[in-house]
XYZ file of N, CA, C and O in Angstrom:
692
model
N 66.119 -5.687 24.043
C 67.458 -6.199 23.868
C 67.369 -7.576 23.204
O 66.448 -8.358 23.441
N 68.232 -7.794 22.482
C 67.938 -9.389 21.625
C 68.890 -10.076 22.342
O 69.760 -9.705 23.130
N 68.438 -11.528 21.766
C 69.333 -12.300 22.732
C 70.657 -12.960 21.477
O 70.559 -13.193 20.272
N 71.637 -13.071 22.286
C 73.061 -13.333 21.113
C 72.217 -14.762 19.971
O 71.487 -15.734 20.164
N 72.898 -14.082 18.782
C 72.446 -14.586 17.711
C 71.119 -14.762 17.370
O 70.805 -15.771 16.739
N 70.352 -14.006 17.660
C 68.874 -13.469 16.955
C 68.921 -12.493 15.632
O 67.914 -12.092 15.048
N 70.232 -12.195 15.280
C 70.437 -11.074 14.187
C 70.339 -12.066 13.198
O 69.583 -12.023 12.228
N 71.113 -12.944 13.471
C 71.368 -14.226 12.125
C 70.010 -14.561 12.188
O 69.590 -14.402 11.041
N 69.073 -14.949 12.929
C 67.977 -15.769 12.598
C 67.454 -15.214 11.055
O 67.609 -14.056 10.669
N 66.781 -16.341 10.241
C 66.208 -16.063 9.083
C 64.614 -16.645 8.826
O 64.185 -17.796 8.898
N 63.925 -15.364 8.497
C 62.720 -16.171 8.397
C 62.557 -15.947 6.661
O 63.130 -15.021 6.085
N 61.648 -16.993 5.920
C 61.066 -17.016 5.090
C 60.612 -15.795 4.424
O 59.800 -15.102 5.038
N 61.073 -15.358 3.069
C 60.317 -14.226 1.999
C 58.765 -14.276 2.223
O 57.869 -13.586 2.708
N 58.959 -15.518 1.579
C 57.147 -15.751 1.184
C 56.534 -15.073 2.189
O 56.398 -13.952 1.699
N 55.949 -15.034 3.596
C 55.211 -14.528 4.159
C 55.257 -13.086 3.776
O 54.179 -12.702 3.323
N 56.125 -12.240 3.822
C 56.771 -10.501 3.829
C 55.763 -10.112 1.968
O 54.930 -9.247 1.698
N 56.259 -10.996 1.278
C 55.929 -10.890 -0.117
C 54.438 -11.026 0.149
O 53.763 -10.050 -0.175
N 53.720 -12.215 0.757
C 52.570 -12.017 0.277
C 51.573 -11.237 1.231
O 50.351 -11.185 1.093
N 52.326 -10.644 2.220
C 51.357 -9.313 2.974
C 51.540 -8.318 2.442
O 50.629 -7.515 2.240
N 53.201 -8.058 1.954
C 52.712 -6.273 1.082
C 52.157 -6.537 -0.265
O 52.166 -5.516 -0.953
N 51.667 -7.604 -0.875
C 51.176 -7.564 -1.780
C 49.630 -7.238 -1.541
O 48.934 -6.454 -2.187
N 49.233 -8.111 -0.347
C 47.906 -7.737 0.330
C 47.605 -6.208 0.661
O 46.568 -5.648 0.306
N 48.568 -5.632 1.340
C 48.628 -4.372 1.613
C 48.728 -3.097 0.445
O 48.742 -1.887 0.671
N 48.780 -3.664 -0.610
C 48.983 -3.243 -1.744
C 47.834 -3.018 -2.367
O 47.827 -2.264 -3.341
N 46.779 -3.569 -1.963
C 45.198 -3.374 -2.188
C 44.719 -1.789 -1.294
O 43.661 -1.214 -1.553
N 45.569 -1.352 -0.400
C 45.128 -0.606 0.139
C 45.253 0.930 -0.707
O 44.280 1.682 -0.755
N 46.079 1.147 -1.114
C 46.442 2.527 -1.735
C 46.487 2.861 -3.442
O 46.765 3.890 -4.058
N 45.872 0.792 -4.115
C 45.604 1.093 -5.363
C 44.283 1.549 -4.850
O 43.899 2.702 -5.046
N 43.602 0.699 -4.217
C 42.169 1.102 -4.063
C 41.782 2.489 -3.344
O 40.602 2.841 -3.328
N 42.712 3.214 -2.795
C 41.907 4.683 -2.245
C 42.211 5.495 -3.506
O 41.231 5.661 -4.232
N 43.315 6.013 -3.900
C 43.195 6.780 -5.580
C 42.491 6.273 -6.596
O 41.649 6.993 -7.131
N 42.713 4.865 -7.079
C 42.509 4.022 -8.156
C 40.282 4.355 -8.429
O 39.522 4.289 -9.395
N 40.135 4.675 -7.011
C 38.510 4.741 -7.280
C 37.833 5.803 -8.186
O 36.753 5.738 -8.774
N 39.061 7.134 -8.128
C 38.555 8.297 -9.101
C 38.405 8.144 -10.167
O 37.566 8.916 -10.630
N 39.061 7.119 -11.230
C 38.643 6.555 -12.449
C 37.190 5.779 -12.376
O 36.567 5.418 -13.375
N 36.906 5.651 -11.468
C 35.656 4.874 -11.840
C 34.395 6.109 -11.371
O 33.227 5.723 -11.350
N 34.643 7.243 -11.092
C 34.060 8.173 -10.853
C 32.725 8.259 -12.263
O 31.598 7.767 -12.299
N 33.477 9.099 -13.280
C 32.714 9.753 -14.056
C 31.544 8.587 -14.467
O 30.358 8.880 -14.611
N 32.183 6.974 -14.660
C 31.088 5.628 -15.067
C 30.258 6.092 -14.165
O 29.364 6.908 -14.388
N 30.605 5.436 -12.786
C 29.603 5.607 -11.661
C 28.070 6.758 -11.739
O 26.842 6.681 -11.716
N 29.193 7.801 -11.844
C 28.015 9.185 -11.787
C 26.659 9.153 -12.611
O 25.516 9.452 -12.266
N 27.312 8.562 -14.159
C 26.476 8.798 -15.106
C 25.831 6.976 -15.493
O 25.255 6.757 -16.558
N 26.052 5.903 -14.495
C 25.507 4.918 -14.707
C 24.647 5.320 -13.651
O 23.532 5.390 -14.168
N 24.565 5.618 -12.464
C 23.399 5.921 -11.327
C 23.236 7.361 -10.813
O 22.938 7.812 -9.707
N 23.614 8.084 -12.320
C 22.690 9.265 -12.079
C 22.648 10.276 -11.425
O 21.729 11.092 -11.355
N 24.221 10.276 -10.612
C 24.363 10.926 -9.590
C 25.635 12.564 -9.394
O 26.774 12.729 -9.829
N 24.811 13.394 -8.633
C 25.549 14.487 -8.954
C 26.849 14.495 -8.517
O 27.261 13.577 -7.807
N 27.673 15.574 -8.906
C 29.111 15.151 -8.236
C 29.650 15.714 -6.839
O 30.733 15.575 -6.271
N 28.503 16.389 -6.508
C 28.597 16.708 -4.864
C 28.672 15.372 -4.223
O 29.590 15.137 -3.437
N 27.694 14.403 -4.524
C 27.325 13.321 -4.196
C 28.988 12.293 -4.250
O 29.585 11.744 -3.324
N 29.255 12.353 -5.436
C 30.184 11.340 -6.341
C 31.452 11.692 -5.442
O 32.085 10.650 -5.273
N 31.904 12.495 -4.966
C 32.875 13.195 -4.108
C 33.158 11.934 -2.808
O 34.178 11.286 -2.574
N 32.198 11.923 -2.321
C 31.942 10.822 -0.944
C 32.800 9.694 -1.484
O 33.829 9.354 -0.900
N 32.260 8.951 -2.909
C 33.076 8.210 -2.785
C 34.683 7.611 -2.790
O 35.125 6.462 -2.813
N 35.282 8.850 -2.759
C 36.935 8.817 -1.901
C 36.587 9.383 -1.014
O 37.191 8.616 -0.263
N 35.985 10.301 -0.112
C 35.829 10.786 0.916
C 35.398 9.559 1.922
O 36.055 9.477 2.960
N 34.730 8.947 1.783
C 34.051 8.340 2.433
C 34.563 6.863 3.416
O 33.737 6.261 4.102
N 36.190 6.546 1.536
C 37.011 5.603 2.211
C 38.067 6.128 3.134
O 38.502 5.666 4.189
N 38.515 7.751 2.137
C 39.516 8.076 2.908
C 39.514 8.185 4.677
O 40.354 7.734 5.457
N 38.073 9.059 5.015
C 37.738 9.333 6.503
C 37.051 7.869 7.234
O 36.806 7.645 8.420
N 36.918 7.261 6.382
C 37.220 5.361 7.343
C 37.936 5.321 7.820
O 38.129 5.703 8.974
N 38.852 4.657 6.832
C 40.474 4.322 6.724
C 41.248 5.053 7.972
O 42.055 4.489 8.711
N 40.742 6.746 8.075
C 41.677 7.074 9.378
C 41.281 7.028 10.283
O 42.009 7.007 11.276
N 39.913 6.989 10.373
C 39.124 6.645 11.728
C 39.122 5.611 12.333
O 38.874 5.708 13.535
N 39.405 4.149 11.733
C 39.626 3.295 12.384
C 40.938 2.604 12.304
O 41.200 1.418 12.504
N 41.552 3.397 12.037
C 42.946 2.833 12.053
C 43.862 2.188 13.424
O 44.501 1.159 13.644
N 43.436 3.714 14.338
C 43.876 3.240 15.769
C 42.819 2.151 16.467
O 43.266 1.423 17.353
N 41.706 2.060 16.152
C 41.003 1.044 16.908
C 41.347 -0.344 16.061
O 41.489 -1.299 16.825
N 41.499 -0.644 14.774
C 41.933 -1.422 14.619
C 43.431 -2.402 15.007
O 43.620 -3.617 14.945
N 44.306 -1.306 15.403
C 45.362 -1.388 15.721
C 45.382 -2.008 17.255
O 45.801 -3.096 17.652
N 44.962 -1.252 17.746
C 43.908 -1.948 19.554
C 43.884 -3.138 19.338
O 44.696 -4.004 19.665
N 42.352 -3.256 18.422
C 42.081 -4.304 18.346
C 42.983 -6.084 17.934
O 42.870 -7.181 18.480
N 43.935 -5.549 16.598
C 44.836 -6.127 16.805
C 45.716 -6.955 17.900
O 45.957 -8.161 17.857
N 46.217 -5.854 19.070
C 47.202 -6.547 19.482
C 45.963 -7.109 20.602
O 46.548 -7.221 21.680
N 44.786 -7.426 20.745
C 43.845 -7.782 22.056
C 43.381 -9.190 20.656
O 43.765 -10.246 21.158
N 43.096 -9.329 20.010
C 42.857 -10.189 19.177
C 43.284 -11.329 18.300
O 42.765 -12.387 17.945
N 44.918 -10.450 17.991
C 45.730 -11.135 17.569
C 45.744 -10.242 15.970
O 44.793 -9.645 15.464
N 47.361 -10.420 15.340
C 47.840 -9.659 13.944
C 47.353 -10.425 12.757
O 47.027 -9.783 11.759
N 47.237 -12.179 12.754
C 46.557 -12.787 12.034
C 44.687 -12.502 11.815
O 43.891 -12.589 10.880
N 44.638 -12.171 13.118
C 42.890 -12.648 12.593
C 42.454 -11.052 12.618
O 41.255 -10.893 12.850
N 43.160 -9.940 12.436
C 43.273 -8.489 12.464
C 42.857 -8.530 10.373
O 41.934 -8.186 9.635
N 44.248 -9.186 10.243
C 44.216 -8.968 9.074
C 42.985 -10.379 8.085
O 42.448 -10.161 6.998
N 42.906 -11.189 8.588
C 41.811 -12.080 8.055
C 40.475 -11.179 7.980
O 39.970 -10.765 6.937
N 39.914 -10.914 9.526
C 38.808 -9.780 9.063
C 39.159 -8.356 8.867
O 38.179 -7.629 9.026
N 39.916 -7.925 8.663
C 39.868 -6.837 7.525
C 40.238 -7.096 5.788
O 40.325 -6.240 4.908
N 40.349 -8.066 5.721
C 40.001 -8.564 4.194
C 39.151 -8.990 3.847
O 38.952 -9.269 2.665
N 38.245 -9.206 4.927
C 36.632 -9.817 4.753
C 36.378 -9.015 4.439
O 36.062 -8.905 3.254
N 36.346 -7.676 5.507
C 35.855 -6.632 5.482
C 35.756 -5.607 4.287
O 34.699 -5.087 3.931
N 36.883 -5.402 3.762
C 37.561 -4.696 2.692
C 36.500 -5.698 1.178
O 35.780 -5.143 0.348
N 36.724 -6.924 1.267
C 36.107 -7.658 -0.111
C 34.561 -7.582 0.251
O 34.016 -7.617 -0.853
N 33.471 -7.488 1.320
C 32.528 -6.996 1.319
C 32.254 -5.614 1.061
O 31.242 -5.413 0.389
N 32.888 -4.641 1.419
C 32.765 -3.398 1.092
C 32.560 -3.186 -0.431
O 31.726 -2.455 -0.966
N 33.567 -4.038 -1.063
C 33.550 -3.821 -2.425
C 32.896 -4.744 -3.492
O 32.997 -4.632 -4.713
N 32.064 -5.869 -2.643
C 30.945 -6.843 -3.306
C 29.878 -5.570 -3.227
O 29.264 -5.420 -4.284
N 29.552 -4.657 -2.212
C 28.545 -4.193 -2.518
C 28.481 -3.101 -3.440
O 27.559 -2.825 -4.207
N 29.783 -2.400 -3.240
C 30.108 -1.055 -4.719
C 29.747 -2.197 -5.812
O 28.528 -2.347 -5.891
N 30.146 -2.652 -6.278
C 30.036 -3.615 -7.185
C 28.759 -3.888 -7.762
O 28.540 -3.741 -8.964
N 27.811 -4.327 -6.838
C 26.381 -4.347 -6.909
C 25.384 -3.414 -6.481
O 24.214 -3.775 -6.349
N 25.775 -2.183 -6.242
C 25.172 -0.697 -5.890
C 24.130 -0.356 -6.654
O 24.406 0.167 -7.734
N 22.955 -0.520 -6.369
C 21.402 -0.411 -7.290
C 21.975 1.190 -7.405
O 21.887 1.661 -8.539
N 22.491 1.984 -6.471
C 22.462 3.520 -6.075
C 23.708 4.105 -5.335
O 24.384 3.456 -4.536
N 24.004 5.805 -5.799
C 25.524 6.388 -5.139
C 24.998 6.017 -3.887
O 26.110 5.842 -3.389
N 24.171 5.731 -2.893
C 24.074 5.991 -1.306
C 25.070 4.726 -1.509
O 26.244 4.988 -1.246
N 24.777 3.280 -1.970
C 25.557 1.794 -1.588
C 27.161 2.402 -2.376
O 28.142 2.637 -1.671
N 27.172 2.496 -3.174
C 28.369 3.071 -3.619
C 29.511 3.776 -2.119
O 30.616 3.398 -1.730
N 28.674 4.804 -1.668
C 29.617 5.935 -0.846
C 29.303 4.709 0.242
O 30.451 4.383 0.545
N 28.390 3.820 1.023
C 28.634 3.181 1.656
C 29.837 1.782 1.708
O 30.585 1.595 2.667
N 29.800 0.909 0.466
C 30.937 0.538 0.129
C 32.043 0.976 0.357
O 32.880 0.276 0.927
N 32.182 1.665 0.142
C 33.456 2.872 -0.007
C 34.191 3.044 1.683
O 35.347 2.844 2.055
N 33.012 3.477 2.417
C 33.508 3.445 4.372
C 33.729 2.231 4.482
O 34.929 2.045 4.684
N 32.744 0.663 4.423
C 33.315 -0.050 4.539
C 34.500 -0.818 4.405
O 35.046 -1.527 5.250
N 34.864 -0.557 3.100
C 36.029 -0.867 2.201
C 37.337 -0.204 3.511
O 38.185 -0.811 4.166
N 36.999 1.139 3.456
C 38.118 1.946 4.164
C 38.660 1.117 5.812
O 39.751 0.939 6.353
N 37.084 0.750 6.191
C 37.359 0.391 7.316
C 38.480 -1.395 7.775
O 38.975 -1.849 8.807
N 38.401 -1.851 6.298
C 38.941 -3.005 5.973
C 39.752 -2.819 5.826
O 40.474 -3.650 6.376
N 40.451 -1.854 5.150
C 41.486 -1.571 4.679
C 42.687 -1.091 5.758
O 43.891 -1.346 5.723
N 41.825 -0.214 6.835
C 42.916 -0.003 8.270
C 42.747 -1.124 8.797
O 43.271 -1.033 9.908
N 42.180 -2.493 8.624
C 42.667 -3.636 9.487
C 43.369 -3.900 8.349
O 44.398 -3.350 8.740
N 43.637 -4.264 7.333
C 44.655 -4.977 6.463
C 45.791 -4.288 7.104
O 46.450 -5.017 7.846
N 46.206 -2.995 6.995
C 47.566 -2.434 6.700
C 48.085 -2.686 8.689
O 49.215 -3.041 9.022
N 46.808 -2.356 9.807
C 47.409 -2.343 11.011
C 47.837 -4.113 11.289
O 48.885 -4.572 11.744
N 46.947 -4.631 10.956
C 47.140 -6.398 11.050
C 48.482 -6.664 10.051
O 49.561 -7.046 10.504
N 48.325 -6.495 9.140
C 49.729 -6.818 8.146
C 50.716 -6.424 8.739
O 51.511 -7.275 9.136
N 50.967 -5.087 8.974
C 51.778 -4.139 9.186
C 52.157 -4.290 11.214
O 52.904 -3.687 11.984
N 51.581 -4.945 11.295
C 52.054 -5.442 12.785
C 52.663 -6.998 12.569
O 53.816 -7.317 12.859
N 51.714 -7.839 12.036
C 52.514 -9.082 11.968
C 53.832 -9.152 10.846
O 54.437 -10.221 10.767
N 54.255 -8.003 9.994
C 55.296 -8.101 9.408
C 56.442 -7.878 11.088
O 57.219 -8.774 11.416
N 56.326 -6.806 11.766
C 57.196 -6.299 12.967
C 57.624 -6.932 13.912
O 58.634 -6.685 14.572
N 56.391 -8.352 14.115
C 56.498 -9.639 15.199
C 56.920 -10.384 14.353
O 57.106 -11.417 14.995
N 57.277 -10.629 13.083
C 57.477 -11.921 12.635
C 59.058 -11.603 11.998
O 59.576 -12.571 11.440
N 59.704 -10.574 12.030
C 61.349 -10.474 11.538
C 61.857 -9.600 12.726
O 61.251 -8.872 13.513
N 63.365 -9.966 12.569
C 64.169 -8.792 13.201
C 65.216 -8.311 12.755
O 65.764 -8.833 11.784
N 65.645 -7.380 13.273
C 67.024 -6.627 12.630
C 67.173 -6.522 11.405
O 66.067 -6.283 10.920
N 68.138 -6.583 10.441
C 68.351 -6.356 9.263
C 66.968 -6.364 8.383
O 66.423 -5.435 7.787
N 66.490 -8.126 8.550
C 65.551 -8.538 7.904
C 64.308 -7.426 7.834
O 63.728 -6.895 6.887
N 64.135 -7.294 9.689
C 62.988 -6.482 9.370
C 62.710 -5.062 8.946
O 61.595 -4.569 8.776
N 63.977 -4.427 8.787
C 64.592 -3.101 7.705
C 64.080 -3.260 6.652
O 63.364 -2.371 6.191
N 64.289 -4.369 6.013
C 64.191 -4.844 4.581
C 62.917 -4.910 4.402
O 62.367 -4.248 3.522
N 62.067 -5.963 5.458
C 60.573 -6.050 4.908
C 59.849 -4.872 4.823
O 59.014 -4.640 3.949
N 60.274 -3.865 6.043
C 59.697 -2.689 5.929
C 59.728 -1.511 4.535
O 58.974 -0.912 3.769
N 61.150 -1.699 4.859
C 61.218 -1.409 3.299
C 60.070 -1.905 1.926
O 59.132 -1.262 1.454
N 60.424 -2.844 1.670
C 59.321 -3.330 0.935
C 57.907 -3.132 1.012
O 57.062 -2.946 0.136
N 57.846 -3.207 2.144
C 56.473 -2.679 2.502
C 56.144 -1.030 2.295
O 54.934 -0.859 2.441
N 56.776 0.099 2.031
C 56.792 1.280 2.073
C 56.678 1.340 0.595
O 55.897 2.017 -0.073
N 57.638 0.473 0.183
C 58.082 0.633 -1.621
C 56.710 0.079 -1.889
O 56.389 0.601 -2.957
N 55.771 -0.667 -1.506
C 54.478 -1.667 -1.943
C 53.421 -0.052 -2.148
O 52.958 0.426 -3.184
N 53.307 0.542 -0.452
C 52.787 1.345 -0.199
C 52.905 2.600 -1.505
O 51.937 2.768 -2.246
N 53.891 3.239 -1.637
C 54.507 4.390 -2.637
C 53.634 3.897 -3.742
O 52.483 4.263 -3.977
N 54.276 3.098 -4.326
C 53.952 2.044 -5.639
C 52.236 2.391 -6.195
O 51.855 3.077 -7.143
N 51.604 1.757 -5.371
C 50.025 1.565 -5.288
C 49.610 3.240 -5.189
O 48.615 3.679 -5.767
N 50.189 3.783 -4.669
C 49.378 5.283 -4.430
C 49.922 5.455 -6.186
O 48.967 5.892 -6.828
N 50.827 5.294 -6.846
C 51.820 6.472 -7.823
C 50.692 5.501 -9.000
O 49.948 6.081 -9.791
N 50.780 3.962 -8.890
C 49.734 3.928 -10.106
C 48.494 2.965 -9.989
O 48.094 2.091 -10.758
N 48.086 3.342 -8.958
C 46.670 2.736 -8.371
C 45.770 3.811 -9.510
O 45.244 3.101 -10.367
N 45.564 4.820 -9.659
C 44.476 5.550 -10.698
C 45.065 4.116 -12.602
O 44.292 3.345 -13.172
N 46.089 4.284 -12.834
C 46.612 3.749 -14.010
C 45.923 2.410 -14.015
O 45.236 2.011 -14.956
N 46.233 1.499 -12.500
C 45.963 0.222 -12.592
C 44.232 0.066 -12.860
O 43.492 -0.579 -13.602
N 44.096 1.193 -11.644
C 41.970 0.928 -11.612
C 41.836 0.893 -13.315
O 41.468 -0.128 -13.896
N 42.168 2.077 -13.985
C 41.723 2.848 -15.936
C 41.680 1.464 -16.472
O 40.690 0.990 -17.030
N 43.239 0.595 -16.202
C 43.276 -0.425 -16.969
C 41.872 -1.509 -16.637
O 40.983 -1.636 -17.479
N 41.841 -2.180 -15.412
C 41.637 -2.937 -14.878
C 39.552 -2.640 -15.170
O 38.732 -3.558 -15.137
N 39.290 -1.482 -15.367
C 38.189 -1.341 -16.418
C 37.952 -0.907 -17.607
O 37.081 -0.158 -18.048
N 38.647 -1.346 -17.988
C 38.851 -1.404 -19.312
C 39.098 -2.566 -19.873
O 38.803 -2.868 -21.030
N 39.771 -3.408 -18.890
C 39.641 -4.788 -19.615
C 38.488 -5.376 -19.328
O 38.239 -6.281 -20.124
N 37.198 -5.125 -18.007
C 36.231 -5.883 -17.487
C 34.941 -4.558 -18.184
O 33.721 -4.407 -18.119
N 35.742 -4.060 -18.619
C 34.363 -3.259 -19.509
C 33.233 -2.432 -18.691
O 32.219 -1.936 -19.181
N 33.587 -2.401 -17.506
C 32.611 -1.549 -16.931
C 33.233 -1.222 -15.313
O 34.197 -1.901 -14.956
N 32.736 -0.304 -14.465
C 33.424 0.640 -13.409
C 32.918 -0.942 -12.163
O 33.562 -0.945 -11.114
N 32.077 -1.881 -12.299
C 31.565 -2.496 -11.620
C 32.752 -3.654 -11.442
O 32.689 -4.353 -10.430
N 33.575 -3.824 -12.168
C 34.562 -4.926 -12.645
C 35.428 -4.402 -11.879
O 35.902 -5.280 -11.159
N 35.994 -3.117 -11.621
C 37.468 -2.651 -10.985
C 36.605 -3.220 -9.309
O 37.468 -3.031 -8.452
N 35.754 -3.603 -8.850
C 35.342 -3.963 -7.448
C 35.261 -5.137 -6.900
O 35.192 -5.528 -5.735
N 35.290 -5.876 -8.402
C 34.782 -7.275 -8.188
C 36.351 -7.613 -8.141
O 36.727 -8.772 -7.965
């Protein structure tokens, strides 16, 4: 139950804006990786039974630790949920990045995933504690539209995004 005049309260854009933008890393980066497939395969050699893992590998992270991250969250706190799962998530993908071999590749890849369910449960909780009513309709909103967005041209953004850094190692960095 809210207490009279908590509907009016107003909090600040900026925060809402710059978590689904954060969160927005999550669903360019699970499609967006199949463009960097065919480089990958044929820079380290690797068959495509193999090459498969690497969306497999983030996708079955990503859902596996979603609820423990979420746990973990509210025993830890929604800020430092989402601080280390962006650690987490930008190590995952320092090491795709620098992958002598597909094994660091498909390993990157779980890690990444596993960063990625603390970004969205940490974000995606401290958007819920930090607005109410109307407002927090809206952020959610935004946050769904961030979500949609990134899945529809996360493959488009990755194509570009190596293509301007000239190699599949650049869409990680």
């Amino acid at each position: 139950m809210s207490t009279p005049g908590a509907e009016s309260e107003r909090r600040p854009w900026g925060p809402a804006v710059l978590l689904c933008a954060t969160v927005l890393l999550v669903p360019v980066g699970a499609p967006g990786a199949t463009v960097s497939i065919p480089a990958l395969a044929t820079d380290l050699d690797a068959p495509a039974a193999v090459t498969n893992w690497v969306i497999n590998a983030f996708m079955l992270a990503f859902a596996s630790a979603l609820a423990v991250a979420g746990a973990l969250a509210d025993r830890w706190g929604r800020r430092r949920m989402l601080a280390i799962g962006l650690l987490i998530f930008v190590a995952g993908n320092l090491l795709i990045a620098a992958a002598p071999a597909i094994w660091a590749v498909v390993l990157g890849r779980a890690v990444s995933g596993i960063g990625a369910a603390a970004i969205t449960t940490g974000g995606s909780a401290l958007l819920s504690s930090s607005y109410r009513g109307a407002q927090r309709a809206t952020v959610f909103a935004i946050l769904g539209t961030s979500l949609g967005l990134g899945l529809a041209f996360g493959p488009t953004l990755s194509g570009l995004a190596i293509t301007a850094v000239g190699s599949w190692r650049g869409l990680y960095l």
